[in-house]
Amino acid sequence: MADELKVFRTWSSPFGLRIIWALQLKGLDYETIFEDLSQKSPLLLQYNPTYKKIPVLVHNGKPISESLVILEYIEDTWKQNPLLPEDPYERAMARFWAKFVDDKLLKSVINVLFTKGKEQEEGIPKVMENLKYIEEELKGKKFFGGATIGFTDIALGWTANLLGVIEEVTGIKFIDAQKFPQISEWMHNFCDVPVIKANWPSRDKLVTKYQAHVAPK
Ligand SMILES: N[C@@H](CCC(=O)N[C@@H](CS)C(=O)NCC(=O)O)C(=O)O
């Protein structure tokens, strides 16, 4: 039986994009279901009753949620074009940095995006500190996984367009090539990969969306 793959996502979600990138890098066909999160579909609620969030990947009727878990499932199920290294220690490190992206970097960026005044100012050094860890980790590497993009690159991928959008919306500069040369180079290399380039949501639409969510100064 051919695999039936469905992805529940939204047009803008960076978590949803991770799944699209991974499926396309693996050369897999899938159907996309775009959700309106203000009116979640009964199917989304059925497939992800605990978190009620996108993305959800449904493989032959079986749902998997949480983007990093879905990435692992994709990697475990389809062996072509590996996203994780073979060596167990390197695999652990790839997972460690992907978790760092969600637990530390993303949270610090969201905090700056959705606060203002003193709270926002105090949040900026935390973002910079988290970016410095990534900068160190990327030293001497084109991608986290080496010559081709892998698990950690996909996890960090949102920064390559969303950080710029957030800079525009907040007026706060996070990335410049002098302060973060490795990250800047990585962003450039990452955006150059055809599967990545082909799937970015419209930057203008993202700016409008985030402007509407951000607290007025
Ligand atoms: N940790 C989750 C985060 C997913 C997530 O936050 N999805 C958002 C859209 S970007 C969502 O579905 N929000 C709906 C809600 O919170 O009700 C993952 O990695 O998949």
Coordinates of C-alpha atoms and ligand atoms in Angstrom, one line a residue:
M1 CA 0.0 0.0 0.0
A2 CA 1.3 3.5 -0.9
D3 CA 1.9 5.7 2.1
E4 CA -0.9 8.2 2.7
L5 CA 0.5 11.4 4.3
K6 CA -1.4 14.4 5.4
V7 CA 0.0 17.5 7.0
F8 CA -2.2 19.8 9.1
R9 CA -0.5 23.2 9.2
T10 CA -1.1 27.0 8.7
W11 CA 0.4 29.2 6.0
S12 CA 2.6 31.0 8.5
S13 CA 3.6 28.5 11.2
P14 CA 7.4 27.9 11.5
F15 CA 6.6 24.5 13.1
G16 CA 4.5 23.5 10.2
L17 CA 7.3 24.5 7.8
R18 CA 9.7 22.1 9.5
I19 CA 7.5 19.2 8.5
I20 CA 7.1 20.4 4.9
W21 CA 10.9 20.8 4.5
A22 CA 11.5 17.4 6.0
L23 CA 9.0 15.6 3.8
Q24 CA 10.2 17.4 0.7
L25 CA 13.9 16.7 1.5
K26 CA 12.9 13.0 1.8
G27 CA 11.1 13.2 -1.6
L28 CA 7.7 12.2 -0.1
D29 CA 4.3 13.1 -1.5
Y30 CA 1.7 14.5 1.0
E31 CA -1.5 16.3 1.2
T32 CA -1.7 19.7 3.0
I33 CA -4.6 20.7 5.1
F34 CA -4.5 24.4 6.0
E35 CA -6.1 25.1 9.4
D36 CA -7.7 28.4 10.6
L37 CA -6.6 28.4 14.2
S38 CA -9.4 30.6 15.3
Q39 CA -11.8 27.8 14.2
K40 CA -9.9 24.6 14.5
S41 CA -11.3 21.7 12.5
P42 CA -12.9 18.7 14.2
L43 CA -10.2 16.6 12.5
L44 CA -7.3 18.6 14.1
L45 CA -9.0 18.3 17.5
Q46 CA -9.4 14.6 17.0
Y47 CA -5.8 14.1 15.9
N48 CA -4.2 16.3 18.5
P49 CA -6.6 16.4 21.4
T50 CA -3.9 17.1 24.1
Y51 CA -2.2 20.2 22.6
K52 CA -4.8 21.1 19.9
K53 CA -2.0 22.6 17.8
I54 CA -0.6 22.3 14.3
P55 CA 1.4 20.7 12.9
V56 CA 0.1 17.2 12.8
L57 CA 1.3 14.6 10.4
V58 CA -1.1 11.8 9.7
H59 CA 0.5 8.7 8.3
N60 CA -1.9 6.0 7.0
G61 CA -4.5 7.3 9.5
K62 CA -2.1 7.5 12.5
P63 CA -1.5 11.1 13.8
I64 CA 1.8 12.4 15.2
S65 CA 2.1 15.9 16.7
E66 CA 4.9 18.1 18.1
S67 CA 7.2 19.2 15.2
L68 CA 10.4 17.8 16.6
V69 CA 8.7 14.4 17.3
I70 CA 7.3 14.4 13.8
L71 CA 10.8 15.1 12.4
E72 CA 12.1 12.1 14.3
Y73 CA 9.2 10.0 13.0
I74 CA 9.9 11.0 9.5
E75 CA 13.6 10.2 9.9
D76 CA 12.9 6.8 11.5
T77 CA 10.4 5.8 8.9
W78 CA 12.1 7.0 5.7
K79 CA 15.8 6.3 5.5
Q80 CA 16.6 8.2 2.3
N81 CA 18.5 11.6 2.6
P82 CA 19.2 11.2 6.4
L83 CA 18.5 14.2 8.6
L84 CA 20.4 12.8 11.6
P85 CA 24.0 11.7 11.7
E86 CA 24.8 8.0 12.2
D87 CA 27.0 8.4 15.2
P88 CA 24.9 8.1 18.4
Y89 CA 26.8 11.0 20.1
E90 CA 26.3 13.3 17.1
R91 CA 22.6 12.3 17.0
A92 CA 22.3 13.2 20.6
M93 CA 24.0 16.6 19.9
A94 CA 21.7 17.3 17.0
R95 CA 18.6 16.6 19.2
F96 CA 20.2 18.7 22.0
W97 CA 20.6 21.8 19.8
A98 CA 17.1 21.3 18.3
K99 CA 15.7 21.3 21.8
F100 CA 17.8 24.3 22.7
V101 CA 16.3 26.2 19.8
D102 CA 12.7 25.6 21.1
D103 CA 13.3 25.7 24.8
K104 CA 15.7 28.7 24.9
L105 CA 16.1 30.6 21.7
L106 CA 12.5 30.6 20.5
K107 CA 11.2 31.4 24.0
S108 CA 13.6 34.4 24.4
V109 CA 12.6 35.8 21.0
I110 CA 8.9 35.4 21.7
N111 CA 9.4 37.2 25.0
V112 CA 10.9 40.2 23.2
L113 CA 8.3 40.2 20.5
F114 CA 5.3 40.2 22.9
T115 CA 6.6 42.6 25.5
K116 CA 7.5 46.3 25.6
G117 CA 9.4 48.8 27.6
K118 CA 11.7 47.6 30.4
E119 CA 10.6 44.0 30.1
Q120 CA 11.4 44.0 26.4
E121 CA 14.8 45.7 26.9
E122 CA 15.7 43.2 29.6
G123 CA 14.8 40.3 27.2
I124 CA 17.2 41.4 24.4
P125 CA 20.5 40.2 26.1
K126 CA 18.9 36.8 26.6
V127 CA 18.2 36.5 22.9
M128 CA 21.8 37.6 22.2
E129 CA 23.2 35.1 24.7
N130 CA 21.2 32.3 23.0
L131 CA 22.4 33.3 19.6
K132 CA 26.0 33.3 20.8
Y133 CA 25.7 29.6 21.7
I134 CA 24.4 28.9 18.2
E135 CA 27.2 31.0 16.7
E136 CA 29.8 29.0 18.6
E137 CA 28.2 25.7 17.6
L138 CA 28.3 26.7 13.9
K139 CA 32.0 27.5 13.8
G140 CA 33.7 25.9 10.9
K141 CA 30.5 24.3 9.6
K142 CA 28.3 25.1 6.6
F143 CA 25.3 23.4 8.3
F144 CA 24.9 21.8 11.7
G145 CA 25.0 18.4 10.1
G146 CA 28.0 19.2 7.9
A147 CA 27.6 19.6 4.1
T148 CA 23.9 19.2 3.9
I149 CA 21.0 20.4 6.0
G150 CA 19.7 18.1 8.7
F151 CA 17.6 17.9 11.9
T152 CA 19.1 20.9 13.8
D153 CA 19.1 23.1 10.7
I154 CA 15.4 22.4 10.1
A155 CA 14.7 23.1 13.8
L156 CA 16.6 26.5 13.6
G157 CA 15.2 27.2 10.1
W158 CA 12.5 29.7 11.2
T159 CA 15.2 32.2 12.3
A160 CA 16.4 32.6 8.7
N161 CA 13.2 34.5 7.8
L162 CA 11.3 35.2 11.0
L163 CA 14.1 37.0 12.8
G164 CA 14.2 39.5 10.0
V165 CA 10.5 39.9 10.2
I166 CA 10.6 40.4 14.0
E167 CA 13.5 42.9 13.6
E168 CA 11.3 44.9 11.2
V169 CA 8.2 44.7 13.5
T170 CA 10.1 45.5 16.8
G171 CA 12.8 47.8 15.4
I172 CA 15.3 45.6 17.3
K173 CA 18.4 44.3 15.4
F174 CA 19.4 40.8 16.4
I175 CA 21.6 39.6 13.6
D176 CA 24.4 41.4 11.9
A177 CA 27.2 39.8 10.0
Q178 CA 29.8 41.4 12.2
K179 CA 28.4 40.2 15.5
F180 CA 27.2 36.8 14.2
P181 CA 29.2 35.9 11.1
Q182 CA 28.5 32.2 11.3
I183 CA 24.8 32.5 11.8
S184 CA 24.6 35.1 8.9
E185 CA 26.5 32.7 6.6
W186 CA 24.3 29.7 7.8
M187 CA 21.2 31.8 7.0
H188 CA 22.5 32.5 3.6
N189 CA 23.4 28.9 2.9
F190 CA 20.1 27.6 4.4
C191 CA 17.9 30.0 2.3
D192 CA 19.9 28.8 -0.8
V193 CA 18.7 25.2 -0.5
P194 CA 15.9 24.8 -3.2
V195 CA 13.4 23.1 -0.8
I196 CA 13.8 25.9 1.7
K197 CA 13.6 28.7 -0.9
A198 CA 10.5 27.2 -2.4
N199 CA 8.4 27.1 0.8
W200 CA 8.8 30.4 2.6
P201 CA 5.6 32.2 3.4
S202 CA 5.3 35.8 2.0
R203 CA 7.5 38.1 4.1
D204 CA 5.0 41.0 3.7
K205 CA 2.2 38.8 4.9
L206 CA 4.3 37.8 7.9
V207 CA 5.1 41.4 8.8
T208 CA 1.4 42.3 8.7
K209 CA 0.5 39.3 10.8
Y210 CA 3.1 40.0 13.5
Q211 CA 2.4 43.8 13.5
A212 CA -1.2 43.0 14.4
H213 CA -0.1 40.8 17.3
V214 CA 2.6 43.0 18.8
A215 CA 1.9 45.2 21.7
P216 CA 1.8 48.9 20.8
K217 CA 4.9 50.8 22.2
Ligands
LIG1 N1 5.8 22.7 20.3 C1 4.9 22.7 19.2 C2 4.4 24.1 18.9 C3 3.3 24.1 17.8 C4 2.6 25.5 17.9 O1 2.8 26.3 18.7 N2 1.6 25.6 16.9 C5 0.8 26.8 16.9 C6 0.8 27.5 15.6 S1 2.4 28.2 15.3 C7 -0.7 26.4 17.2 O2 -1.2 25.4 16.7 N3 -1.4 27.2 18.0 C8 -2.8 26.9 18.3 C9 -3.1 27.1 19.8 O3 -2.1 27.3 20.6 O4 -4.2 27.0 20.1 C10 5.5 22.0 18.0 O5 6.8 22.1 17.9 O6 4.8 21.5 17.1

